[in-house]
Amino acid sequence: MKRFAITGYGKPHDVFETITDQPREITPGHIRVAVQAFAVNPYDISLRSGAQQEFRSLKFPYVMGNDAAGIVTEIFPGETDFAVGDRVVIHPISGTYGQEVVLPNKKAAKIPETMSFPKAASIVTTGITAYNLLFELLQVDSSQTVMVLGASGGVGSLLVQMLHQNKNHILASAAQKNEAKIKNWGADEFVAYDTASPAKTFFEQADIVIDATKGSKSADLGLKILKPGGTYVALNELPNPADRKDGTYLSFAPKKEYQDQTAFEYLLNAYGDGKLVVNIAEVLPFELRSVILAHEKIAGHPAAGKIVIAQS
Ligand SMILES: NC(=O)c1ccc[n+]([C@@H]2O[C@H](COP(=O)([O-])OP(=O)(O)OC[C@H]3O[C@@H](n4cnc5c(N)ncnc54)[C@H](OP(=O)(O)O)[C@@H]3O)[C@@H](O)[C@H]2O)c1
């Protein structure tokens, strides 16, 4: 089977290679899935560059990727949760950049007939993160005013929509060009960070500030918008302790006790009910050069929306 691997840390065109792997044997509690679409995340860019070496050392060739959707091609005898032919979304620990993955069945969920594989692949890390941040870490209350910084992003776009479903008052910021989409997803108020002053308009209005920008670009802004005593959550770096005002400061990270099935159930039901829009920027062909291109684009500041690689 064909897979897109990195042979070391470095620039995309230097380290990505197509490899042929033998299919893995299937063990109890696992399913085999033929990948139809996989999404690329900002984390993949940092993993490939070597920025994560200190925390996670890789054995090369390494096939990265956590977000995909596909078709079940084999189940372990006696398996009842899935059947061969099921269309599924999957969240394995690695290996979605390729034709096939074997993974624990608790890391998969059936998708609605109306959902395309690229759309399903686009709500894996983004959707699970948004769900766990709001409903597990924060246990957000609908009376709270929430500021989403990076509201146009993969995670931010889903935070806005989930908060809207939850009836929160939502303040949002992103680039001006993304205003219409973000309001459409349910933001009550929007101020662009590149043409106006969200800090001035939203000064000390938010009970909760979520910094969902890539690489925590908005700490100064977030601190000004936070009410004294409020809660500040970052997907990356928290503001410098010396700059913080009175409040609770939380760094979001995945935890063992967060169950993918719970998040998938919420996301897939919302999608099936027409209450979740999945923002895709580009669907690229299932080729090595698409993987390289996706990594090059995401390392910069691409148009809002997921970049997905899909079988034709
Ligand atoms: N801790 C975790 O478990 C976890 C999980 C998932 C993601 N993350 C991290 O969270 C971040 C967001 O992930 P994502 O998948 O949503 O990324 P994404 O889709 O690339 O979104 C990036 C967001 O950052 C904004 N942004 C980019 N440059 C900016 C700047 N200079 N100033 C202000 N905003 C800027 C973009 O806004 P515009 O395009 O509108 O400018 C966009 O809203 C990434 O750093 C990712 O690695 C962490």
GROMACS .gro file of C-alpha atoms and ligand atoms in nm:
model
  360
    1MET     CA    1   0.000   0.000   0.000
    2LYS     CA    2   0.109   0.352  -0.086
    3ARG     CA    3   0.188   0.596   0.195
    4PHE     CA    4   0.340   0.946   0.213
    5ALA     CA    5   0.621   0.938   0.469
    6ILE     CA    6   0.886   1.174   0.599
    7THR     CA    7   1.240   1.038   0.590
    8GLY     CA    8   1.372   1.291   0.844
    9TYR     CA    9   1.304   1.642   0.974
   10GLY     CA   10   1.323   1.927   0.726
   11LYS     CA   11   1.154   2.114   0.443
   12PRO     CA   12   0.857   1.941   0.274
   13HIS     CA   13   1.021   1.883  -0.064
   14ASP     CA   14   1.338   1.747   0.104
   15VAL     CA   15   1.176   1.496   0.340
   16PHE     CA   16   0.847   1.368   0.195
   17GLU     CA   17   0.863   1.045  -0.004
   18THR     CA   18   0.613   0.788  -0.131
   19ILE     CA   19   0.678   0.450   0.032
   20THR     CA   20   0.518   0.108  -0.007
   21ASP     CA   21   0.426  -0.064   0.320
   22GLN     CA   22   0.297  -0.414   0.386
   23PRO     CA   23  -0.057  -0.417   0.527
   24ARG     CA   24  -0.060  -0.447   0.910
   25GLU     CA   25  -0.229  -0.749   1.066
   26ILE     CA   26  -0.561  -0.670   1.229
   27THR     CA   27  -0.597  -0.741   1.604
   28PRO     CA   28  -0.902  -0.754   1.838
   29GLY     CA   29  -1.077  -0.420   1.880
   30HIS     CA   30  -0.933  -0.284   1.555
   31ILE     CA   31  -1.065  -0.210   1.207
   32ARG     CA   32  -0.894  -0.157   0.871
   33VAL     CA   33  -0.995   0.155   0.681
   34ALA     CA   34  -0.920   0.252   0.319
   35VAL     CA   35  -0.847   0.625   0.344
   36GLN     CA   36  -1.053   0.834   0.100
   37ALA     CA   37  -0.954   1.176   0.235
   38PHE     CA   38  -0.711   1.312   0.493
   39ALA     CA   39  -0.666   1.662   0.634
   40VAL     CA   40  -0.343   1.843   0.717
   41ASN     CA   41  -0.310   2.029   1.049
   42PRO     CA   42  -0.073   2.305   1.168
   43TYR     CA   43   0.066   2.046   1.416
   44ASP     CA   44   0.184   1.830   1.122
   45ILE     CA   45   0.393   2.121   0.998
   46SER     CA   46   0.567   2.154   1.333
   47LEU     CA   47   0.614   1.774   1.363
   48ARG     CA   48   0.772   1.752   1.016
   49SER     CA   49   0.998   2.053   1.076
   50GLY     CA   50   1.151   1.893   1.387
   51ALA     CA   51   1.007   2.154   1.627
   52GLN     CA   52   0.850   1.877   1.838
   53GLN     CA   53   1.167   1.663   1.868
   54GLU     CA   54   1.214   1.743   2.234
   55PHE     CA   55   0.868   1.607   2.323
   56ARG     CA   56   0.817   1.338   2.057
   57SER     CA   57   1.095   1.155   1.875
   58LEU     CA   58   0.999   0.983   1.549
   59LYS     CA   59   1.133   0.668   1.384
   60PHE     CA   60   1.184   0.721   1.008
   61PRO     CA   61   1.031   0.667   0.761
   62TYR     CA   62   0.737   0.808   0.954
   63VAL     CA   63   0.379   0.840   0.827
   64MET     CA   64   0.207   1.126   1.003
   65GLY     CA   65  -0.159   1.228   1.010
   66ASN     CA   66  -0.446   1.201   1.257
   67ASP     CA   67  -0.746   1.321   1.058
   68ALA     CA   68  -0.911   1.112   0.788
   69ALA     CA   69  -1.226   0.950   0.655
   70GLY     CA   70  -1.270   0.634   0.455
   71ILE     CA   71  -1.433   0.295   0.411
   72VAL     CA   72  -1.402  -0.003   0.647
   73THR     CA   73  -1.237  -0.287   0.455
   74GLU     CA   74  -1.182  -0.541   0.738
   75ILE     CA   75  -1.313  -0.601   1.088
   76PHE     CA   76  -1.186  -0.842   1.352
   77PRO     CA   77  -1.417  -1.148   1.367
   78GLY     CA   78  -1.696  -1.084   1.617
   79GLU     CA   79  -1.676  -0.705   1.581
   80THR     CA   80  -2.026  -0.558   1.602
   81ASP     CA   81  -1.975  -0.179   1.603
   82PHE     CA   82  -1.868  -0.169   1.237
   83ALA     CA   83  -1.922  -0.368   0.917
   84VAL     CA   84  -1.717  -0.390   0.599
   85GLY     CA   85  -1.832  -0.108   0.370
   86ASP     CA   86  -1.918   0.140   0.648
   87ARG     CA   87  -1.822   0.503   0.573
   88VAL     CA   88  -1.628   0.631   0.873
   89VAL     CA   89  -1.435   0.925   1.017
   90ILE     CA   90  -1.113   0.825   1.198
   91HIS     CA   91  -0.869   0.970   1.453
   92PRO     CA   92  -0.566   0.740   1.481
   93ILE     CA   93  -0.243   0.833   1.661
   94SER     CA   94  -0.066   0.857   1.322
   95GLY     CA   95  -0.065   0.721   0.968
   96THR     CA   96  -0.352   0.887   0.784
   97TYR     CA   97  -0.120   1.016   0.505
   98GLY     CA   98  -0.167   0.703   0.294
   99GLN     CA   99  -0.403   0.450   0.147
  100GLU     CA  100  -0.483   0.249   0.457
  101VAL     CA  101  -0.490   0.263   0.838
  102VAL     CA  102  -0.552  -0.003   1.104
  103LEU     CA  103  -0.685   0.161   1.419
  104PRO     CA  104  -0.881   0.094   1.740
  105ASN     CA  105  -1.252   0.096   1.662
  106LYS     CA  106  -1.314   0.343   1.948
  107LYS     CA  107  -1.123   0.601   1.740
  108ALA     CA  108  -1.375   0.578   1.453
  109ALA     CA  109  -1.740   0.669   1.393
  110LYS     CA  110  -1.987   0.613   1.109
  111ILE     CA  111  -2.065   0.928   0.910
  112PRO     CA  112  -2.399   1.037   0.765
  113GLU     CA  113  -2.463   0.948   0.398
  114THR     CA  114  -2.487   1.320   0.325
  115MET     CA  115  -2.135   1.388   0.451
  116SER     CA  116  -1.847   1.377   0.202
  117PHE     CA  117  -1.514   1.219   0.299
  118PRO     CA  118  -1.326   1.555   0.275
  119LYS     CA  119  -1.579   1.718   0.507
  120ALA     CA  120  -1.556   1.433   0.758
  121ALA     CA  121  -1.173   1.446   0.753
  122SER     CA  122  -1.192   1.821   0.821
  123ILE     CA  123  -1.368   1.796   1.157
  124VAL     CA  124  -1.139   1.548   1.333
  125THR     CA  125  -0.868   1.733   1.530
  126THR     CA  126  -1.047   2.065   1.485
  127GLY     CA  127  -1.387   1.934   1.599
  128ILE     CA  128  -1.260   1.714   1.881
  129THR     CA  129  -1.050   2.004   2.011
  130ALA     CA  130  -1.339   2.254   1.994
  131TYR     CA  131  -1.578   2.009   2.163
  132ASN     CA  132  -1.340   1.911   2.446
  133LEU     CA  133  -1.232   2.269   2.508
  134LEU     CA  134  -1.590   2.397   2.543
  135PHE     CA  135  -1.772   2.108   2.702
  136GLU     CA  136  -1.503   1.912   2.892
  137LEU     CA  137  -1.240   2.169   2.997
  138LEU     CA  138  -1.460   2.480   3.034
  139GLN     CA  139  -1.805   2.324   3.076
  140VAL     CA  140  -1.922   2.648   2.921
  141ASP     CA  141  -2.247   2.799   3.048
  142SER     CA  142  -2.482   2.961   2.796
  143SER     CA  143  -2.494   3.282   3.004
  144GLN     CA  144  -2.123   3.348   2.939
  145THR     CA  145  -1.992   3.593   2.680
  146VAL     CA  146  -1.711   3.424   2.487
  147MET     CA  147  -1.444   3.590   2.273
  148VAL     CA  148  -1.303   3.368   1.995
  149LEU     CA  149  -0.970   3.493   1.858
  150GLY     CA  150  -0.889   3.314   1.532
  151ALA     CA  151  -1.258   3.264   1.455
  152SER     CA  152  -1.188   3.188   1.087
  153GLY     CA  153  -0.962   2.887   1.157
  154GLY     CA  154  -1.031   2.516   1.161
  155VAL     CA  155  -1.084   2.514   1.538
  156GLY     CA  156  -1.219   2.871   1.562
  157SER     CA  157  -1.490   2.818   1.300
  158LEU     CA  158  -1.625   2.520   1.494
  159LEU     CA  159  -1.597   2.699   1.831
  160VAL     CA  160  -1.817   2.978   1.693
  161GLN     CA  161  -2.077   2.733   1.562
  162MET     CA  162  -2.085   2.525   1.881
  163LEU     CA  163  -2.114   2.836   2.100
  164HIS     CA  164  -2.397   2.956   1.877
  165GLN     CA  165  -2.578   2.623   1.923
  166ASN     CA  166  -2.517   2.661   2.298
  167LYS     CA  167  -2.676   3.011   2.288
  168ASN     CA  168  -2.368   3.198   2.413
  169HIS     CA  169  -2.308   3.560   2.323
  170ILE     CA  170  -2.009   3.539   2.085
  171LEU     CA  171  -1.748   3.806   2.018
  172ALA     CA  172  -1.515   3.715   1.732
  173SER     CA  173  -1.203   3.836   1.557
  174ALA     CA  174  -1.008   3.729   1.248
  175ALA     CA  175  -0.896   3.893   0.922
  176GLN     CA  176  -1.149   4.137   0.772
  177LYS     CA  177  -1.194   3.922   0.459
  178ASN     CA  178  -1.347   3.645   0.675
  179GLU     CA  179  -1.613   3.861   0.847
  180ALA     CA  180  -1.915   3.746   0.643
  181LYS     CA  181  -1.845   3.375   0.699
  182ILE     CA  182  -1.789   3.418   1.072
  183LYS     CA  183  -2.113   3.611   1.119
  184ASN     CA  184  -2.289   3.346   0.916
  185TRP     CA  185  -2.157   3.077   1.152
  186GLY     CA  186  -2.324   3.262   1.441
  187ALA     CA  187  -2.087   3.525   1.583
  188ASP     CA  188  -2.291   3.806   1.739
  189GLU     CA  189  -2.021   4.072   1.704
  190PHE     CA  190  -1.712   4.078   1.485
  191VAL     CA  191  -1.413   4.312   1.477
  192ALA     CA  192  -1.123   4.245   1.241
  193TYR     CA  193  -0.774   4.245   1.392
  194ASP     CA  194  -0.617   4.373   1.070
  195THR     CA  195  -0.837   4.678   0.999
  196ALA     CA  196  -0.989   4.779   1.335
  197SER     CA  197  -0.936   4.748   1.710
  198PRO     CA  198  -1.106   4.450   1.877
  199ALA     CA  199  -0.933   4.546   2.205
  200LYS     CA  200  -1.107   4.886   2.205
  201THR     CA  201  -1.451   4.763   2.094
  202PHE     CA  202  -1.459   4.458   2.322
  203PHE     CA  203  -1.259   4.600   2.617
  204GLU     CA  204  -1.320   4.378   2.926
  205GLN     CA  205  -1.641   4.230   2.783
  206ALA     CA  206  -1.563   3.857   2.775
  207ASP     CA  207  -1.615   3.610   3.058
  208ILE     CA  208  -1.404   3.368   2.853
  209VAL     CA  209  -1.135   3.444   2.595
  210ILE     CA  210  -1.021   3.162   2.367
  211ASP     CA  211  -0.704   3.221   2.168
  212ALA     CA  212  -0.744   2.988   1.869
  213THR     CA  213  -0.501   3.177   1.646
  214LYS     CA  214  -0.215   2.989   1.489
  215GLY     CA  215   0.079   3.014   1.725
  216SER     CA  216  -0.101   3.230   1.986
  217LYS     CA  217  -0.075   3.558   1.795
  218SER     CA  218  -0.331   3.746   2.003
  219ALA     CA  219  -0.228   3.741   2.369
  220ASP     CA  220  -0.221   4.122   2.409
  221LEU     CA  221  -0.562   4.152   2.249
  222GLY     CA  222  -0.710   3.868   2.453
  223LEU     CA  223  -0.593   4.012   2.783
  224LYS     CA  224  -0.758   4.346   2.708
  225ILE     CA  225  -1.088   4.179   2.614
  226LEU     CA  226  -1.097   3.951   2.922
  227LYS     CA  227  -1.315   4.070   3.213
  228PRO     CA  228  -1.115   4.088   3.539
  229GLY     CA  229  -1.157   3.746   3.703
  230GLY     CA  230  -1.251   3.579   3.371
  231THR     CA  231  -1.108   3.266   3.208
  232TYR     CA  232  -0.842   3.272   2.939
  233VAL     CA  233  -0.776   2.956   2.732
  234ALA     CA  234  -0.496   2.915   2.479
  235LEU     CA  235  -0.449   2.641   2.221
  236ASN     CA  236  -0.079   2.724   2.216
  237GLU     CA  237   0.110   2.962   2.448
  238LEU     CA  238  -0.059   3.140   2.737
  239PRO     CA  239   0.022   3.511   2.789
  240ASN     CA  240   0.336   3.590   2.982
  241PRO     CA  241   0.255   3.565   3.360
  242ALA     CA  242   0.386   3.918   3.416
  243ASP     CA  243   0.126   4.059   3.174
  244ARG     CA  244  -0.178   3.872   3.308
  245LYS     CA  245  -0.468   4.033   3.492
  246ASP     CA  246  -0.666   3.858   3.767
  247GLY     CA  247  -0.831   3.545   3.623
  248THR     CA  248  -0.797   3.175   3.544
  249TYR     CA  249  -0.547   3.077   3.274
  250LEU     CA  250  -0.584   2.740   3.106
  251SER     CA  251  -0.378   2.574   2.839
  252PHE     CA  252  -0.581   2.328   2.632
  253ALA     CA  253  -0.429   1.986   2.564
  254PRO     CA  254  -0.590   1.653   2.474
  255LYS     CA  255  -0.645   1.421   2.774
  256LYS     CA  256  -0.689   1.045   2.802
  257GLU     CA  257  -1.028   1.087   2.968
  258TYR     CA  258  -1.170   1.281   2.671
  259GLN     CA  259  -1.353   1.025   2.456
  260ASP     CA  260  -1.343   1.073   2.079
  261GLN     CA  261  -1.679   0.895   2.050
  262THR     CA  262  -1.851   1.164   2.258
  263ALA     CA  263  -1.712   1.444   2.043
  264PHE     CA  264  -1.783   1.255   1.718
  265GLU     CA  265  -2.143   1.195   1.824
  266TYR     CA  266  -2.196   1.566   1.888
  267LEU     CA  267  -2.024   1.674   1.564
  268LEU     CA  268  -2.191   1.419   1.337
  269ASN     CA  269  -2.537   1.481   1.483
  270ALA     CA  270  -2.491   1.857   1.438
  271TYR     CA  271  -2.377   1.802   1.079
  272GLY     CA  272  -2.667   1.563   1.008
  273ASP     CA  273  -2.912   1.822   1.149
  274GLY     CA  274  -2.771   2.091   0.920
  275LYS     CA  275  -2.627   2.286   1.214
  276LEU     CA  276  -2.258   2.260   1.129
  277VAL     CA  277  -2.083   2.411   0.829
  278VAL     CA  278  -1.744   2.261   0.743
  279ASN     CA  279  -1.513   2.518   0.588
  280ILE     CA  280  -1.282   2.362   0.328
  281ALA     CA  281  -1.033   2.582   0.143
  282GLU     CA  282  -0.901   2.323  -0.102
  283VAL     CA  283  -0.928   1.956  -0.192
  284LEU     CA  284  -0.605   1.834  -0.355
  285PRO     CA  285  -0.544   1.506  -0.542
  286PHE     CA  286  -0.409   1.198  -0.358
  287GLU     CA  287  -0.046   1.251  -0.460
  288LEU     CA  288   0.289   1.324  -0.297
  289ARG     CA  289   0.306   1.673  -0.449
  290SER     CA  290  -0.026   1.761  -0.282
  291VAL     CA  291   0.117   1.670   0.057
  292ILE     CA  292   0.421   1.889  -0.009
  293LEU     CA  293   0.200   2.175  -0.133
  294ALA     CA  294  -0.033   2.150   0.169
  295HIS     CA  295   0.265   2.166   0.407
  296GLU     CA  296   0.414   2.464   0.225
  297LYS     CA  297   0.081   2.650   0.232
  298ILE     CA  298  -0.001   2.580   0.596
  299ALA     CA  299   0.347   2.691   0.706
  300GLY     CA  300   0.244   3.039   0.583
  301HIS     CA  301  -0.090   3.218   0.623
  302PRO     CA  302  -0.328   3.045   0.379
  303ALA     CA  303  -0.692   3.130   0.309
  304ALA     CA  304  -0.925   3.020   0.590
  305GLY     CA  305  -1.046   2.659   0.565
  306LYS     CA  306  -0.903   2.309   0.576
  307ILE     CA  307  -0.667   2.175   0.313
  308VAL     CA  308  -0.768   1.817   0.238
  309ILE     CA  309  -0.611   1.549   0.019
  310ALA     CA  310  -0.864   1.313  -0.134
  311GLN     CA  311  -0.896   1.016  -0.370
  312SER     CA  312  -1.081   1.107  -0.690
  313LIG     N1  313  -0.363   2.236   2.198
  313LIG     C1  314  -0.424   2.155   2.113
  313LIG     O1  315  -0.462   2.041   2.146
  313LIG     C2  316  -0.451   2.203   1.973
  313LIG     C3  317  -0.545   2.137   1.893
  313LIG     C4  318  -0.572   2.188   1.765
  313LIG     C5  319  -0.503   2.301   1.719
  313LIG     N2  320  -0.409   2.357   1.799
  313LIG     C6  321  -0.336   2.479   1.753
  313LIG     O2  322  -0.432   2.583   1.745
  313LIG     C7  323  -0.399   2.674   1.641
  313LIG     C8  324  -0.520   2.689   1.547
  313LIG     O3  325  -0.541   2.567   1.479
  313LIG     P1  326  -0.632   2.561   1.347
  313LIG     O4  327  -0.628   2.424   1.296
  313LIG     O5  328  -0.763   2.626   1.375
  313LIG     O6  329  -0.546   2.657   1.250
  313LIG     P2  330  -0.593   2.737   1.121
  313LIG     O7  331  -0.711   2.674   1.059
  313LIG     O8  332  -0.469   2.758   1.041
  313LIG     O9  333  -0.642   2.880   1.179
  313LIG     C9  334  -0.549   2.974   1.216
  313LIG    C10  335  -0.618   3.097   1.272
  313LIG    O10  336  -0.516   3.187   1.314
  313LIG    C11  337  -0.547   3.315   1.263
  313LIG     N3  338  -0.422   3.389   1.243
  313LIG    C12  339  -0.317   3.352   1.164
  313LIG     N4  340  -0.221   3.447   1.172
  313LIG    C13  341  -0.268   3.545   1.254
  313LIG    C14  342  -0.214   3.667   1.303
  313LIG     N5  343  -0.094   3.710   1.267
  313LIG     N6  344  -0.289   3.739   1.391
  313LIG    C15  345  -0.411   3.696   1.429
  313LIG     N7  346  -0.468   3.580   1.386
  313LIG    C16  347  -0.396   3.506   1.300
  313LIG    C17  348  -0.621   3.292   1.132
  313LIG    O11  349  -0.701   3.406   1.105
  313LIG     P3  350  -0.710   3.480   0.961
  313LIG    O12  351  -0.676   3.377   0.856
  313LIG    O13  352  -0.852   3.525   0.954
  313LIG    O14  353  -0.608   3.587   0.966
  313LIG    C18  354  -0.705   3.171   1.170
  313LIG    O15  355  -0.823   3.210   1.231
  313LIG    C19  356  -0.276   2.614   1.572
  313LIG    O16  357  -0.160   2.678   1.623
  313LIG    C20  358  -0.278   2.467   1.613
  313LIG    O17  359  -0.150   2.408   1.611
  313LIG    C21  360  -0.382   2.314   1.926
   0.00000   0.00000   0.00000
